[in-house]
mmCIF file of C-alpha atoms in Angstrom:
data_model
loop_
_atom_site.group_PDB
_atom_site.id
_atom_site.type_symbol
_atom_site.label_atom_id
_atom_site.label_comp_id
_atom_site.label_asym_id
_atom_site.label_seq_id
_atom_site.Cartn_x
_atom_site.Cartn_y
_atom_site.Cartn_z
ATOM 1 C CA MET B 22 0.000 0.000 0.000
ATOM 2 C CA GLU B 23 1.203 3.488 -0.824
ATOM 3 C CA ARG B 24 0.184 6.386 1.351
ATOM 4 C CA GLY B 25 0.948 10.044 1.229
ATOM 5 C CA LYS B 26 -0.108 13.629 1.302
ATOM 6 C CA ILE B 27 0.191 14.520 -2.355
ATOM 7 C CA ALA B 28 0.112 18.292 -2.509
ATOM 8 C CA GLN B 29 -1.392 21.427 -1.105
ATOM 9 C CA TRP B 30 -3.711 23.428 -3.270
ATOM 10 C CA LEU B 31 -2.739 27.023 -2.713
ATOM 11 C CA LEU B 32 -4.617 30.008 -4.138
ATOM 12 C CA ILE B 33 -6.449 28.301 -5.760
ATOM 13 C CA GLY B 34 -5.323 25.111 -7.525
ATOM 14 C CA LEU B 35 -3.731 21.723 -7.006
ATOM 15 C CA ALA B 36 -1.720 20.514 -9.960
ATOM 16 C CA ALA B 37 0.916 18.074 -10.942
ATOM 17 C CA LEU B 38 -0.214 18.651 -14.513
ATOM 18 C CA LEU B 39 -1.493 21.834 -16.128
ATOM 19 C CA PHE B 40 -3.836 21.791 -19.100
ATOM 20 C CA TRP B 41 -4.442 24.562 -21.655
ATOM 21 C CA GLN B 42 -6.962 24.704 -24.456
ATOM 22 C CA PHE B 43 -6.918 27.311 -27.195
ATOM 23 C CA GLY B 44 -9.867 28.112 -29.412
ATOM 24 C CA GLY B 45 -11.084 24.514 -29.597
ATOM 25 C CA SER B 46 -8.148 23.639 -31.841
ATOM 26 C CA ILE B 47 -7.221 20.689 -29.654
ATOM 27 C CA PHE B 48 -10.214 18.823 -31.026
ATOM 28 C CA GLY B 49 -9.161 19.471 -34.601
ATOM 29 C CA SER B 50 -11.281 19.623 -37.705
ATOM 30 C CA GLY B 51 -9.409 17.261 -39.953
ATOM 31 C CA GLY B 52 -6.560 19.697 -40.628
ATOM 32 C CA ALA B 53 -2.908 18.984 -39.971
ATOM 33 C CA ASP B 54 -2.091 22.124 -37.988
ATOM 34 C CA VAL B 55 -3.696 21.196 -34.677
ATOM 35 C CA GLN B 56 -2.487 20.207 -31.240
ATOM 36 C CA PRO B 57 -2.326 16.454 -30.515
ATOM 37 C CA ASN B 58 -5.636 15.245 -29.153
ATOM 38 C CA LEU B 59 -5.094 14.607 -25.446
ATOM 39 C CA LEU B 60 -8.706 13.831 -24.620
ATOM 40 C CA THR B 61 -8.410 10.075 -24.988
ATOM 41 C CA ASP B 62 -9.689 9.106 -21.553
ATOM 42 C CA LEU B 63 -13.321 10.014 -22.092
ATOM 43 C CA PRO B 64 -16.022 9.299 -19.511
ATOM 44 C CA PRO B 65 -17.932 6.025 -19.975
ATOM 45 C CA ALA B 66 -21.294 6.066 -21.709
ATOM 46 C CA ASP B 67 -24.093 7.487 -19.563
ATOM 47 C CA ALA B 68 -25.786 4.095 -19.348
ATOM 48 C CA GLN B 69 -22.703 2.645 -17.658
ATOM 49 C CA ARG B 70 -22.205 5.398 -15.111
ATOM 50 C CA ALA B 71 -23.026 5.472 -11.433
ATOM 51 C CA GLU B 72 -25.294 8.264 -10.261
ATOM 52 C CA GLU B 73 -23.339 11.477 -9.702
ATOM 53 C CA LYS B 74 -23.091 12.670 -6.095
ATOM 54 C CA MET B 75 -21.746 16.011 -4.893
ATOM 55 C CA CYS B 76 -19.720 16.880 -1.784
ATOM 56 C CA THR B 77 -19.180 20.411 -0.448
ATOM 57 C CA ILE B 78 -16.272 21.759 1.592
ATOM 58 C CA LYS B 79 -16.640 25.097 3.369
ATOM 59 C CA GLY B 80 -13.167 26.504 3.824
ATOM 60 C CA ALA B 81 -11.664 29.797 4.910
ATOM 61 C CA ARG B 82 -13.063 32.394 2.494
ATOM 62 C CA PHE B 83 -14.102 29.836 -0.126
ATOM 63 C CA GLU B 84 -16.512 26.999 -0.842
ATOM 64 C CA ALA B 85 -15.523 23.958 -2.923
ATOM 65 C CA GLU B 86 -17.901 21.532 -4.601
ATOM 66 C CA LEU B 87 -16.575 18.138 -5.764
ATOM 67 C CA SER B 88 -18.191 15.389 -7.820
ATOM 68 C CA SER B 89 -18.083 11.616 -7.463
ATOM 69 C CA HIS B 90 -17.479 11.554 -11.235
ATOM 70 C CA GLY B 91 -13.701 11.894 -11.204
ATOM 71 C CA ALA B 92 -13.480 12.957 -7.524
ATOM 72 C CA SER B 93 -12.662 16.383 -8.917
ATOM 73 C CA LEU B 94 -13.698 19.997 -8.481
ATOM 74 C CA ARG B 95 -16.794 21.306 -10.198
ATOM 75 C CA HIS B 96 -16.857 24.693 -8.451
ATOM 76 C CA LEU B 97 -14.507 26.751 -6.307
ATOM 77 C CA ARG B 98 -16.343 29.890 -5.202
ATOM 78 C CA LEU B 99 -14.718 32.772 -3.339
ATOM 79 C CA THR B 100 -16.971 33.961 -0.520
ATOM 80 C CA ASP B 101 -15.447 37.395 0.204
ATOM 81 C CA PRO B 102 -17.896 40.092 -0.991
ATOM 82 C CA LYS B 103 -15.110 41.782 -2.968
ATOM 83 C CA TYR B 104 -14.729 38.607 -5.061
ATOM 84 C CA ALA B 105 -18.105 38.854 -6.713
ATOM 85 C CA THR B 106 -19.261 39.217 -10.290
ATOM 86 C CA ARG B 107 -21.117 42.290 -11.480
ATOM 87 C CA ASP B 108 -24.432 40.600 -10.694
ATOM 88 C CA GLY B 109 -23.311 39.876 -7.111
ATOM 89 C CA LYS B 110 -22.534 36.167 -7.478
ATOM 90 C CA PRO B 111 -19.293 34.694 -6.026
ATOM 91 C CA ILE B 112 -16.478 34.298 -8.537
ATOM 92 C CA ASP B 113 -16.058 30.643 -9.543
ATOM 93 C CA LEU B 114 -12.429 29.735 -10.249
ATOM 94 C CA VAL B 115 -13.272 26.454 -11.992
ATOM 95 C CA THR B 116 -13.268 27.319 -15.683
ATOM 96 C CA THR B 117 -13.270 23.916 -17.373
ATOM 97 C CA SER B 118 -16.256 22.816 -19.413
ATOM 98 C CA ARG B 119 -15.032 19.208 -19.730
ATOM 99 C CA GLU B 120 -15.507 16.719 -16.871
ATOM 100 C CA TRP B 121 -12.379 14.742 -17.714
ATOM 101 C CA ARG B 122 -10.242 17.911 -17.585
ATOM 102 C CA SER B 123 -11.448 19.103 -14.172
ATOM 103 C CA PRO B 124 -9.196 20.452 -11.380
ATOM 104 C CA LEU B 125 -8.040 17.885 -8.801
ATOM 105 C CA LYS B 126 -8.754 14.989 -11.157
ATOM 106 C CA THR B 127 -6.463 12.124 -10.102
ATOM 107 C CA ASN B 128 -4.870 10.004 -12.833
ATOM 108 C CA LEU B 129 -3.235 6.676 -11.994
ATOM 109 C CA ARG B 130 -2.515 5.078 -15.359
ATOM 110 C CA LEU B 131 0.825 5.028 -17.144
ATOM 111 C CA PRO B 132 0.800 6.342 -20.731
ATOM 112 C CA SER B 133 1.111 2.765 -22.051
ATOM 113 C CA GLY B 134 1.807 -0.824 -21.036
ATOM 114 C CA ASP B 135 0.045 -3.703 -19.324
ATOM 115 C CA LYS B 136 -0.528 -4.555 -15.639
ATOM 116 C CA GLN B 137 -2.191 -1.182 -15.084
ATOM 117 C CA GLN B 138 -3.537 -0.732 -11.544
ATOM 118 C CA VAL B 139 -6.835 0.835 -12.689
ATOM 119 C CA PRO B 140 -8.747 0.513 -15.981
ATOM 120 C CA ALA B 141 -9.088 4.263 -16.698
ATOM 121 C CA ASP B 142 -8.132 7.672 -15.397
ATOM 122 C CA ASN B 143 -11.657 9.042 -15.388
ATOM 123 C CA LEU B 144 -13.190 6.912 -12.620
ATOM 124 C CA ASP B 145 -16.578 6.915 -10.919
ATOM 125 C CA TRP B 146 -15.950 7.101 -7.162
ATOM 126 C CA LYS B 147 -18.138 6.607 -4.085
ATOM 127 C CA ILE B 148 -18.356 9.328 -1.465
ATOM 128 C CA THR B 149 -17.833 7.424 1.777
ATOM 129 C CA ALA B 150 -17.511 10.341 4.205
ATOM 130 C CA GLU B 151 -18.210 14.084 4.268
ATOM 131 C CA ASN B 152 -18.477 16.589 7.096
ATOM 132 C CA GLY B 153 -18.159 20.054 5.538
ATOM 133 C CA ASP B 154 -14.396 20.102 6.145
ATOM 134 C CA SER B 155 -13.432 17.148 3.960
ATOM 135 C CA CYS B 156 -14.664 14.705 1.324
ATOM 136 C CA THR B 157 -13.547 11.060 1.206
ATOM 137 C CA PHE B 158 -13.827 9.196 -2.100
ATOM 138 C CA GLU B 159 -13.245 5.477 -2.702
ATOM 139 C CA TYR B 160 -12.819 3.421 -5.844
ATOM 140 C CA ALA B 161 -12.537 -0.364 -5.756
ATOM 141 C CA ASP B 162 -12.351 -3.236 -8.223
ATOM 142 C CA ALA B 163 -10.655 -6.652 -8.360
ATOM 143 C CA ASN B 164 -7.191 -5.095 -8.708
ATOM 144 C CA ALA B 165 -7.210 -2.064 -6.440
ATOM 145 C CA LYS B 166 -8.744 -0.075 -3.642
ATOM 146 C CA VAL B 167 -8.065 3.655 -3.890
ATOM 147 C CA THR B 168 -8.999 6.209 -1.219
ATOM 148 C CA LYS B 169 -8.784 9.910 -1.963
ATOM 149 C CA VAL B 170 -9.352 12.590 0.675
ATOM 150 C CA VAL B 171 -9.765 16.290 -0.085
ATOM 151 C CA ARG B 172 -9.832 18.561 2.959
ATOM 152 C CA GLN B 173 -9.641 22.205 3.859
ATOM 153 C CA THR B 174 -6.637 23.125 6.012
ATOM 154 C CA GLY B 175 -8.092 26.119 7.880
ATOM 155 C CA LYS B 176 -5.972 28.509 5.807
ATOM 156 C CA PRO B 177 -7.588 30.842 3.257
ATOM 157 C CA PHE B 178 -8.009 29.410 -0.225
ATOM 158 C CA GLU B 179 -6.190 26.153 0.528
ATOM 159 C CA LEU B 180 -7.102 22.505 -0.037
ATOM 160 C CA GLU B 181 -5.036 19.409 0.710
ATOM 161 C CA VAL B 182 -5.275 16.122 -1.187
ATOM 162 C CA SER B 183 -4.042 12.695 -0.070
ATOM 163 C CA LEU B 184 -4.304 9.355 -1.823
ATOM 164 C CA ASP B 185 -3.935 5.716 -0.670
ATOM 165 C CA VAL B 186 -3.524 2.930 -3.241
ATOM 166 C CA THR B 187 -3.875 -0.718 -2.169
ATOM 167 C CA ASN B 188 -3.046 -3.465 -4.666
ATOM 168 C CA LEU B 189 -5.651 -6.258 -4.471
ATOM 169 C CA ALA B 190 -4.340 -8.226 -7.450
ATOM 170 C CA SER B 191 -2.369 -11.450 -7.098
ATOM 171 C CA GLU B 192 0.663 -9.867 -8.782
ATOM 172 C CA PRO B 193 2.409 -6.476 -8.765
ATOM 173 C CA MET B 194 0.577 -3.796 -10.739
ATOM 174 C CA LYS B 195 1.716 -0.428 -12.063
ATOM 175 C CA HIS B 196 0.506 3.120 -11.610
ATOM 176 C CA ARG B 197 1.768 6.680 -11.994
ATOM 177 C CA LEU B 198 0.121 9.394 -9.942
ATOM 178 C CA THR B 199 -0.795 12.779 -11.365
ATOM 179 C CA VAL B 200 -3.188 15.419 -10.060
ATOM 180 C CA GLU B 201 -4.532 17.912 -12.534
ATOM 181 C CA GLN B 202 -5.204 21.635 -12.511
ATOM 182 C CA THR B 203 -6.999 22.978 -15.548
ATOM 183 C CA SER B 204 -7.273 26.477 -16.914
ATOM 184 C CA TRP B 205 -9.649 26.088 -19.846
ATOM 185 C CA ARG B 206 -9.651 29.232 -21.992
ATOM 186 C CA THR B 207 -10.341 29.829 -25.660
ATOM 187 C CA THR B 208 -8.195 31.969 -27.945
ATOM 188 C CA LYS B 209 -10.988 34.525 -28.072
ATOM 189 C CA GLU B 210 -11.068 34.873 -24.282
ATOM 190 C CA MET B 211 -7.344 35.586 -24.208
ATOM 191 C CA GLU B 212 -7.292 38.159 -26.998
ATOM 192 C CA GLY B 213 -6.538 41.703 -25.860
ATOM 193 C CA SER B 214 -7.836 44.874 -27.493
ATOM 194 C CA LEU B 215 -6.585 48.421 -27.942
ATOM 195 C CA GLY B 216 -3.196 47.440 -26.566
ATOM 196 C CA ARG B 217 -4.596 46.016 -23.330
ATOM 197 C CA ILE B 218 -3.885 42.486 -22.071
ATOM 198 C CA ALA B 219 -7.023 40.345 -21.837
ATOM 199 C CA GLU B 220 -8.275 39.693 -18.302
ATOM 200 C CA GLN B 221 -8.280 35.940 -18.983
ATOM 201 C CA MET B 222 -4.724 35.786 -20.398
ATOM 202 C CA THR B 223 -3.005 32.912 -18.592
ATOM 203 C CA GLU B 224 0.644 31.983 -18.077
ATOM 204 C CA VAL B 225 2.223 28.867 -16.577
ATOM 205 C CA ILE B 226 5.239 29.138 -14.283
ATOM 206 C CA ALA B 227 7.086 25.887 -13.557
ATOM 207 C CA LYS B 228 9.927 25.909 -11.016
ATOM 208 C CA THR B 229 12.138 22.869 -10.510
ATOM 209 C CA ASN B 230 15.455 22.334 -8.757
ATOM 210 C CA ASP B 231 17.123 23.084 -12.118
ATOM 211 C CA LYS B 232 15.266 26.036 -13.626
ATOM 212 C CA ILE B 233 12.204 28.273 -13.830
ATOM 213 C CA GLU B 234 10.110 28.361 -17.001
ATOM 214 C CA ARG B 235 7.408 30.891 -17.900
ATOM 215 C CA LEU B 236 5.138 29.404 -20.559
ATOM 216 C CA GLY B 237 2.547 31.341 -22.524
ATOM 217 C CA PRO B 238 0.199 30.308 -25.338
ATOM 218 C CA ASP B 239 3.026 30.526 -27.865
ATOM 219 C CA ALA B 240 4.771 27.566 -26.169
ATOM 220 C CA PHE B 241 2.021 25.155 -27.223
ATOM 221 C CA LYS B 242 1.621 25.641 -30.942
ATOM 222 C CA PRO B 243 0.960 22.417 -32.888
ATOM 223 C CA LYS B 244 4.490 22.277 -34.321
ATOM 224 C CA ASP B 245 6.024 22.591 -30.828
ATOM 225 C CA PHE B 246 4.778 19.177 -29.720
ATOM 226 C CA ALA B 247 7.576 17.486 -31.673
ATOM 227 C CA ALA B 248 10.229 19.241 -29.565
ATOM 228 C CA LYS B 249 12.377 17.338 -27.066
ATOM 229 C CA GLU B 250 10.725 19.158 -24.138
ATOM 230 C CA PHE B 251 7.497 17.209 -24.764
ATOM 231 C CA THR B 252 6.917 13.701 -23.412
ATOM 232 C CA SER B 253 5.586 10.772 -25.421
ATOM 233 C CA ASP B 254 2.087 11.566 -24.160
ATOM 234 C CA HIS B 255 2.393 15.209 -25.318
ATOM 235 C CA TRP B 256 3.025 17.094 -22.067
ATOM 236 C CA ARG B 257 5.753 19.727 -21.850
ATOM 237 C CA ARG B 258 8.060 18.770 -18.955
ATOM 238 C CA THR B 259 10.382 21.219 -17.225
ATOM 239 C CA LEU B 260 13.773 19.659 -16.470
ATOM 240 C CA GLY B 261 14.312 18.656 -12.833
ATOM 241 C CA ASP B 262 12.173 17.809 -9.797
ATOM 242 C CA SER B 263 9.223 20.131 -9.295
ATOM 243 C CA ARG B 264 9.278 22.730 -6.533
ATOM 244 C CA TYR B 265 6.000 24.340 -7.551
ATOM 245 C CA VAL B 266 3.780 24.836 -10.580
ATOM 246 C CA SER B 267 1.412 27.761 -11.017
ATOM 247 C CA VAL B 268 -1.101 29.199 -13.436
ATOM 248 C CA ILE B 269 -1.386 32.966 -13.226
ATOM 249 C CA SER B 270 -3.796 35.485 -14.691
ATOM 250 C CA VAL B 271 -4.425 39.173 -14.121
ATOM 251 C CA TYR B 272 -6.332 38.543 -10.880
ATOM 252 C CA PHE B 273 -5.509 35.099 -9.469
ATOM 253 C CA THR B 274 -2.644 32.650 -9.074
ATOM 254 C CA LYS B 275 -3.209 28.888 -8.770
ATOM 255 C CA LEU B 276 -0.169 27.291 -7.166
ATOM 256 C CA VAL B 277 0.699 23.679 -6.376
ATOM 257 C CA VAL B 278 3.452 22.596 -3.986
ATOM 258 C CA PRO B 279 4.362 18.870 -3.730
ATOM 259 C CA VAL B 280 4.544 17.735 -0.094
ATOM 260 C CA GLU B 281 5.610 14.064 -0.084
ATOM 261 C CA GLY B 282 6.920 11.515 -2.553
ATOM 262 C CA ALA B 283 10.108 10.481 -4.316
ATOM 263 C CA MET B 284 9.955 12.621 -7.464
ATOM 264 C CA HIS B 285 7.531 15.189 -8.830
ATOM 265 C CA ALA B 286 7.435 16.307 -12.461
ATOM 266 C CA ALA B 287 6.162 19.710 -13.600
ATOM 267 C CA GLU B 288 4.288 19.296 -16.882
ATOM 268 C CA ALA B 289 2.024 21.532 -18.932
ATOM 269 C CA VAL B 290 0.049 21.498 -22.143
#
């Protein structure tokens, strides 16, 4: 069994991987000049899915809502009055419109190979405990029992995630842990006007023990995915062990800091 506190989700995101989407081009339209399609781990057909359940965490100056579909965030609302939209509603920092690209989604599969611990990355979990401060999710099959706990730490805008993996198979199985933070913006949303930077313009900063990289939209053009910085599964990896990874915009920074484990990679796409 492997245990460990994976990372702390600091103002306002937890990420071992960062995901970008520009103008829908990732889906492609049959043309050659598109980003590689990363959305291969689609949710199962509706007829095969368990009923979706929601769990809410009320933290310091925020409220988080997580789903049993993926054990990931669906909403992260800031409760300070100053963080409100023009119609008075709390700002929601979850921007993704795709379930399988949601913040805090936990992936356990390797990019390829057999003896995989779980059958898919996008799992349906059971909520086994909730008390307003934390949500406990469990997934179990013949090969594995996985327990994921998301809790508020008492600090403003901070969530902590831990994961236990127990191998139930009769032989050793393989897994690779990643936790995802997604900033899902279209090209149109990030276009400025009259010389002004768009409010939704987003930049990734990846710091490792070797270097710091600042990555903007121009680092993920379709032709760039053939570069040596990209892994076989099309993520851009910064050289060295991760110290932190962040996604920044005009107003907010989403920062992840690994807490325990042998090696952490900082990857973005």
